[in-house]
Amino acid sequence: MSQQLLANLALHVVLSPEEQEQVLSAMHRQAVNKRTVLVQPGKTERHIYFVDKGCLRMFHTDTDGHEHNLCFFPENWWASDIASFFKAKPATNTIQAMEDSELCCFTLFDLENLFNQIPKLERFFRILTQNGFDMFQRRVTSNLSLTAEQRYLEFRRHYPGLEQRINQKDIASYLGITAAFLSMMRKEKNL
Amino acid sequence: MSQQLLANLALHVVLSPEEQEQVLSAMHRQAVNKRTVLVQPGKTERHIYFVDKGCLRMFHTDTDGHEHNLCFFPENWWASDIASFFKAKPATNTIQAMEDSELCCFTLFDLENLFNQIPKLERFFRILTQNGFDMFQRRVTSNLSLTAEQRYLEFRRHYPGLEQRINQKDIASYLGITAAFLSMMRKEKNL
């Protein structure tokens, strides 16, 4: 399971075998059951998670108690409430397992130590954060200028194969429409 | 004008006088008139801008040709279409000067060179990107769960003093409401 994490890091930085060892020794493993809540609004998020197996979701609960899915984290995604984690301030969103999942996790303390030991990891997390930024910026612009159908097609491109693993309600919540509307749209448009 | 940029970098990294010199020699200065377009959708964004004086805005143009303000960049903000700049791919948004502005700018080439010369700058841009991420994530959740009035108050907290400098139409576009509704809300609620 560590191989997947190392392969992910290798996307942006080249680590020596010693540096790979340092990363792995700072890492904790965590297996969680479906529906386990990892991050809660109001609590300071102490971990960043790399999804080795399974899938997590991040959602926002509005003042009426409705949940809005912001993001899914299937295999090879890094999950955290970024602002809460890196600034050690209370999270605004919830992160929950959608399936039984296996995670690699790092505390902020461990990660800051790794940044000191292996400064090029800053590069990895800079690029990771840029990609996350890109994704969120696209969500803002998609909500402003794409139709529900276009957003649905974007979701399928963005998360290949995920549709078969999660329920319609969760997809609809991500798209900002009702499950009934999603179902109707798919039938009508033959999607 | 370079002092403001160095003070901004000093928020997250400590640079030696030599390193400060390296940064300044990689930097270009640019003075632009109000309404100058710096980044255009479909074109690859070649610069990242630090606003020394003035204010820029980033907006998205929807398929009906309507502009939606995503972000303002007054003094001491860094402006770029992050994904376009760092990945050298076509921008999806426009960045335009809202006032006559003075900018410090870097090309991706210059910045990548600086990252090699001064690896701790990776740290600065990691943190900068995290903050941008945080801001966009908050915009997504605000749109989902705050009222127009709450979003307006958040705008005022987020951009102190900016309201007096830009027009109501631009604020309304940022909030996702019409200028008439903004004006009515301010009158009714005595905001």
PDB file of C-alpha atoms in Angstrom, chain A residues 55-153:
ATOM      1  CA  CYS A  55     -13.498   6.610  -1.316  1.00  0.00           C
ATOM      2  CA  LEU A  56     -14.133   9.628   0.899  1.00  0.00           C
ATOM      3  CA  ARG A  57     -16.380  12.615   0.352  1.00  0.00           C
ATOM      4  CA  MET A  58     -16.168  16.171   1.653  1.00  0.00           C
ATOM      5  CA  PHE A  59     -19.447  17.938   2.227  1.00  0.00           C
ATOM      6  CA  HIS A  60     -20.733  21.188   3.600  1.00  0.00           C
ATOM      7  CA  THR A  61     -23.783  21.284   5.853  1.00  0.00           C
ATOM      8  CA  ASP A  62     -25.856  24.401   5.322  1.00  0.00           C
ATOM      9  CA  THR A  63     -27.785  26.268   8.011  1.00  0.00           C
ATOM     10  CA  ASP A  64     -30.891  24.193   7.218  1.00  0.00           C
ATOM     11  CA  GLY A  65     -28.954  20.992   7.829  1.00  0.00           C
ATOM     12  CA  HIS A  66     -28.725  19.998   4.155  1.00  0.00           C
ATOM     13  CA  GLU A  67     -25.514  18.349   3.020  1.00  0.00           C
ATOM     14  CA  HIS A  68     -23.806  19.541  -0.163  1.00  0.00           C
ATOM     15  CA  ASN A  69     -21.054  17.342  -1.576  1.00  0.00           C
ATOM     16  CA  LEU A  70     -18.031  19.441  -2.500  1.00  0.00           C
ATOM     17  CA  CYS A  71     -15.588  16.794  -3.550  1.00  0.00           C
ATOM     18  CA  PHE A  72     -14.995  13.055  -3.763  1.00  0.00           C
ATOM     19  CA  PHE A  73     -11.660  11.429  -2.983  1.00  0.00           C
ATOM     20  CA  PRO A  74     -11.326   7.978  -4.548  1.00  0.00           C
ATOM     21  CA  GLU A  75      -8.008   6.059  -4.752  1.00  0.00           C
ATOM     22  CA  ASN A  76      -4.871   8.161  -5.209  1.00  0.00           C
ATOM     23  CA  TRP A  77      -6.518  11.396  -4.116  1.00  0.00           C
ATOM     24  CA  TRP A  78      -5.300  13.431  -1.173  1.00  0.00           C
ATOM     25  CA  ALA A  79      -8.080  14.489   1.174  1.00  0.00           C
ATOM     26  CA  SER A  80      -8.111  17.267   3.724  1.00  0.00           C
ATOM     27  CA  ASP A  81      -9.908  20.431   4.621  1.00  0.00           C
ATOM     28  CA  ILE A  82      -6.838  22.307   3.323  1.00  0.00           C
ATOM     29  CA  ALA A  83      -7.352  25.545   5.232  1.00  0.00           C
ATOM     30  CA  SER A  84      -8.107  23.755   8.472  1.00  0.00           C
ATOM     31  CA  PHE A  85      -5.194  21.366   8.169  1.00  0.00           C
ATOM     32  CA  PHE A  86      -2.378  23.719   7.184  1.00  0.00           C
ATOM     33  CA  LYS A  87      -3.541  26.608   9.345  1.00  0.00           C
ATOM     34  CA  ALA A  88      -4.603  24.411  12.267  1.00  0.00           C
ATOM     35  CA  LYS A  89      -7.948  26.157  12.506  1.00  0.00           C
ATOM     36  CA  PRO A  90     -11.467  24.687  12.806  1.00  0.00           C
ATOM     37  CA  ALA A  91     -12.739  22.843   9.725  1.00  0.00           C
ATOM     38  CA  THR A  92     -15.799  24.163   7.922  1.00  0.00           C
ATOM     39  CA  ASN A  93     -16.598  20.901   6.164  1.00  0.00           C
ATOM     40  CA  THR A  94     -17.043  17.228   6.943  1.00  0.00           C
ATOM     41  CA  ILE A  95     -14.946  14.440   5.455  1.00  0.00           C
ATOM     42  CA  GLN A  96     -16.551  11.013   5.614  1.00  0.00           C
ATOM     43  CA  ALA A  97     -15.801   7.558   4.211  1.00  0.00           C
ATOM     44  CA  MET A  98     -18.264   6.503   1.494  1.00  0.00           C
ATOM     45  CA  GLU A  99     -16.838   2.965   1.420  1.00  0.00           C
ATOM     46  CA  ASP A 100     -14.630   0.907   3.719  1.00  0.00           C
ATOM     47  CA  SER A 101     -11.330   2.661   3.054  1.00  0.00           C
ATOM     48  CA  GLU A 102      -7.605   2.320   3.640  1.00  0.00           C
ATOM     49  CA  LEU A 103      -5.747   5.557   4.180  1.00  0.00           C
ATOM     50  CA  CYS A 104      -2.193   6.791   4.575  1.00  0.00           C
ATOM     51  CA  CYS A 105      -2.165   9.795   6.838  1.00  0.00           C
ATOM     52  CA  PHE A 106       0.207  12.464   8.048  1.00  0.00           C
ATOM     53  CA  THR A 107      -0.130  14.921  10.891  1.00  0.00           C
ATOM     54  CA  LEU A 108       0.796  18.547  10.260  1.00  0.00           C
ATOM     55  CA  PHE A 109       3.684  18.113  12.695  1.00  0.00           C
ATOM     56  CA  ASP A 110       5.021  15.133  10.728  1.00  0.00           C
ATOM     57  CA  LEU A 111       4.573  16.936   7.447  1.00  0.00           C
ATOM     58  CA  GLU A 112       6.340  20.100   8.632  1.00  0.00           C
ATOM     59  CA  ASN A 113       9.221  17.912   9.795  1.00  0.00           C
ATOM     60  CA  LEU A 114       9.304  16.235   6.397  1.00  0.00           C
ATOM     61  CA  PHE A 115       9.354  19.664   4.704  1.00  0.00           C
ATOM     62  CA  ASN A 116      12.456  20.508   6.757  1.00  0.00           C
ATOM     63  CA  GLN A 117      14.134  17.174   6.015  1.00  0.00           C
ATOM     64  CA  ILE A 118      13.105  17.034   2.340  1.00  0.00           C
ATOM     65  CA  PRO A 119      12.442  20.579   1.080  1.00  0.00           C
ATOM     66  CA  LYS A 120      11.392  19.349  -2.362  1.00  0.00           C
ATOM     67  CA  LEU A 121       8.249  17.963  -0.763  1.00  0.00           C
ATOM     68  CA  GLU A 122       7.156  21.603  -0.553  1.00  0.00           C
ATOM     69  CA  ARG A 123       7.107  21.426  -4.340  1.00  0.00           C
ATOM     70  CA  PHE A 124       4.866  18.375  -4.298  1.00  0.00           C
ATOM     71  CA  PHE A 125       2.373  20.008  -1.975  1.00  0.00           C
ATOM     72  CA  ARG A 126       2.524  23.280  -3.887  1.00  0.00           C
ATOM     73  CA  ILE A 127       1.522  21.446  -7.060  1.00  0.00           C
ATOM     74  CA  LEU A 128      -1.076  19.343  -5.237  1.00  0.00           C
ATOM     75  CA  THR A 129      -2.627  22.507  -3.812  1.00  0.00           C
ATOM     76  CA  GLN A 130      -2.562  24.188  -7.238  1.00  0.00           C
ATOM     77  CA  ASN A 131      -4.444  21.249  -8.700  1.00  0.00           C
ATOM     78  CA  GLY A 132      -6.989  21.438  -5.896  1.00  0.00           C
ATOM     79  CA  PHE A 133      -7.308  25.169  -6.455  1.00  0.00           C
ATOM     80  CA  ASP A 134      -7.858  24.578 -10.161  1.00  0.00           C
ATOM     81  CA  MET A 135     -10.580  22.064  -9.394  1.00  0.00           C
ATOM     82  CA  PHE A 136     -12.410  24.391  -7.003  1.00  0.00           C
ATOM     83  CA  GLN A 137     -12.104  27.321  -9.362  1.00  0.00           C
ATOM     84  CA  ARG A 138     -13.652  25.172 -12.052  1.00  0.00           C
ATOM     85  CA  ARG A 139     -16.490  24.259  -9.691  1.00  0.00           C
ATOM     86  CA  VAL A 140     -17.217  27.945  -9.110  1.00  0.00           C
ATOM     87  CA  THR A 141     -17.215  28.702 -12.833  1.00  0.00           C
ATOM     88  CA  SER A 142     -19.168  25.527 -13.677  1.00  0.00           C
ATOM     89  CA  ASN A 143     -21.888  26.499 -11.237  1.00  0.00           C
ATOM     90  CA  LEU A 144     -22.045  29.916 -12.856  1.00  0.00           C
ATOM     91  CA  SER A 145     -22.034  28.949 -16.470  1.00  0.00           C
ATOM     92  CA  LEU A 146     -22.740  25.289 -17.138  1.00  0.00           C
ATOM     93  CA  THR A 147     -26.077  23.534 -17.305  1.00  0.00           C
ATOM     94  CA  ALA A 148     -26.804  20.614 -14.972  1.00  0.00           C
ATOM     95  CA  GLU A 149     -26.216  18.252 -17.900  1.00  0.00           C
ATOM     96  CA  GLN A 150     -22.808  19.767 -18.653  1.00  0.00           C
ATOM     97  CA  ARG A 151     -21.854  19.610 -14.973  1.00  0.00           C
ATOM     98  CA  TYR A 152     -22.886  15.955 -14.894  1.00  0.00           C
ATOM     99  CA  LEU A 153     -20.701  15.163 -17.918  1.00  0.00           C
TER     100      LEU A 153
END
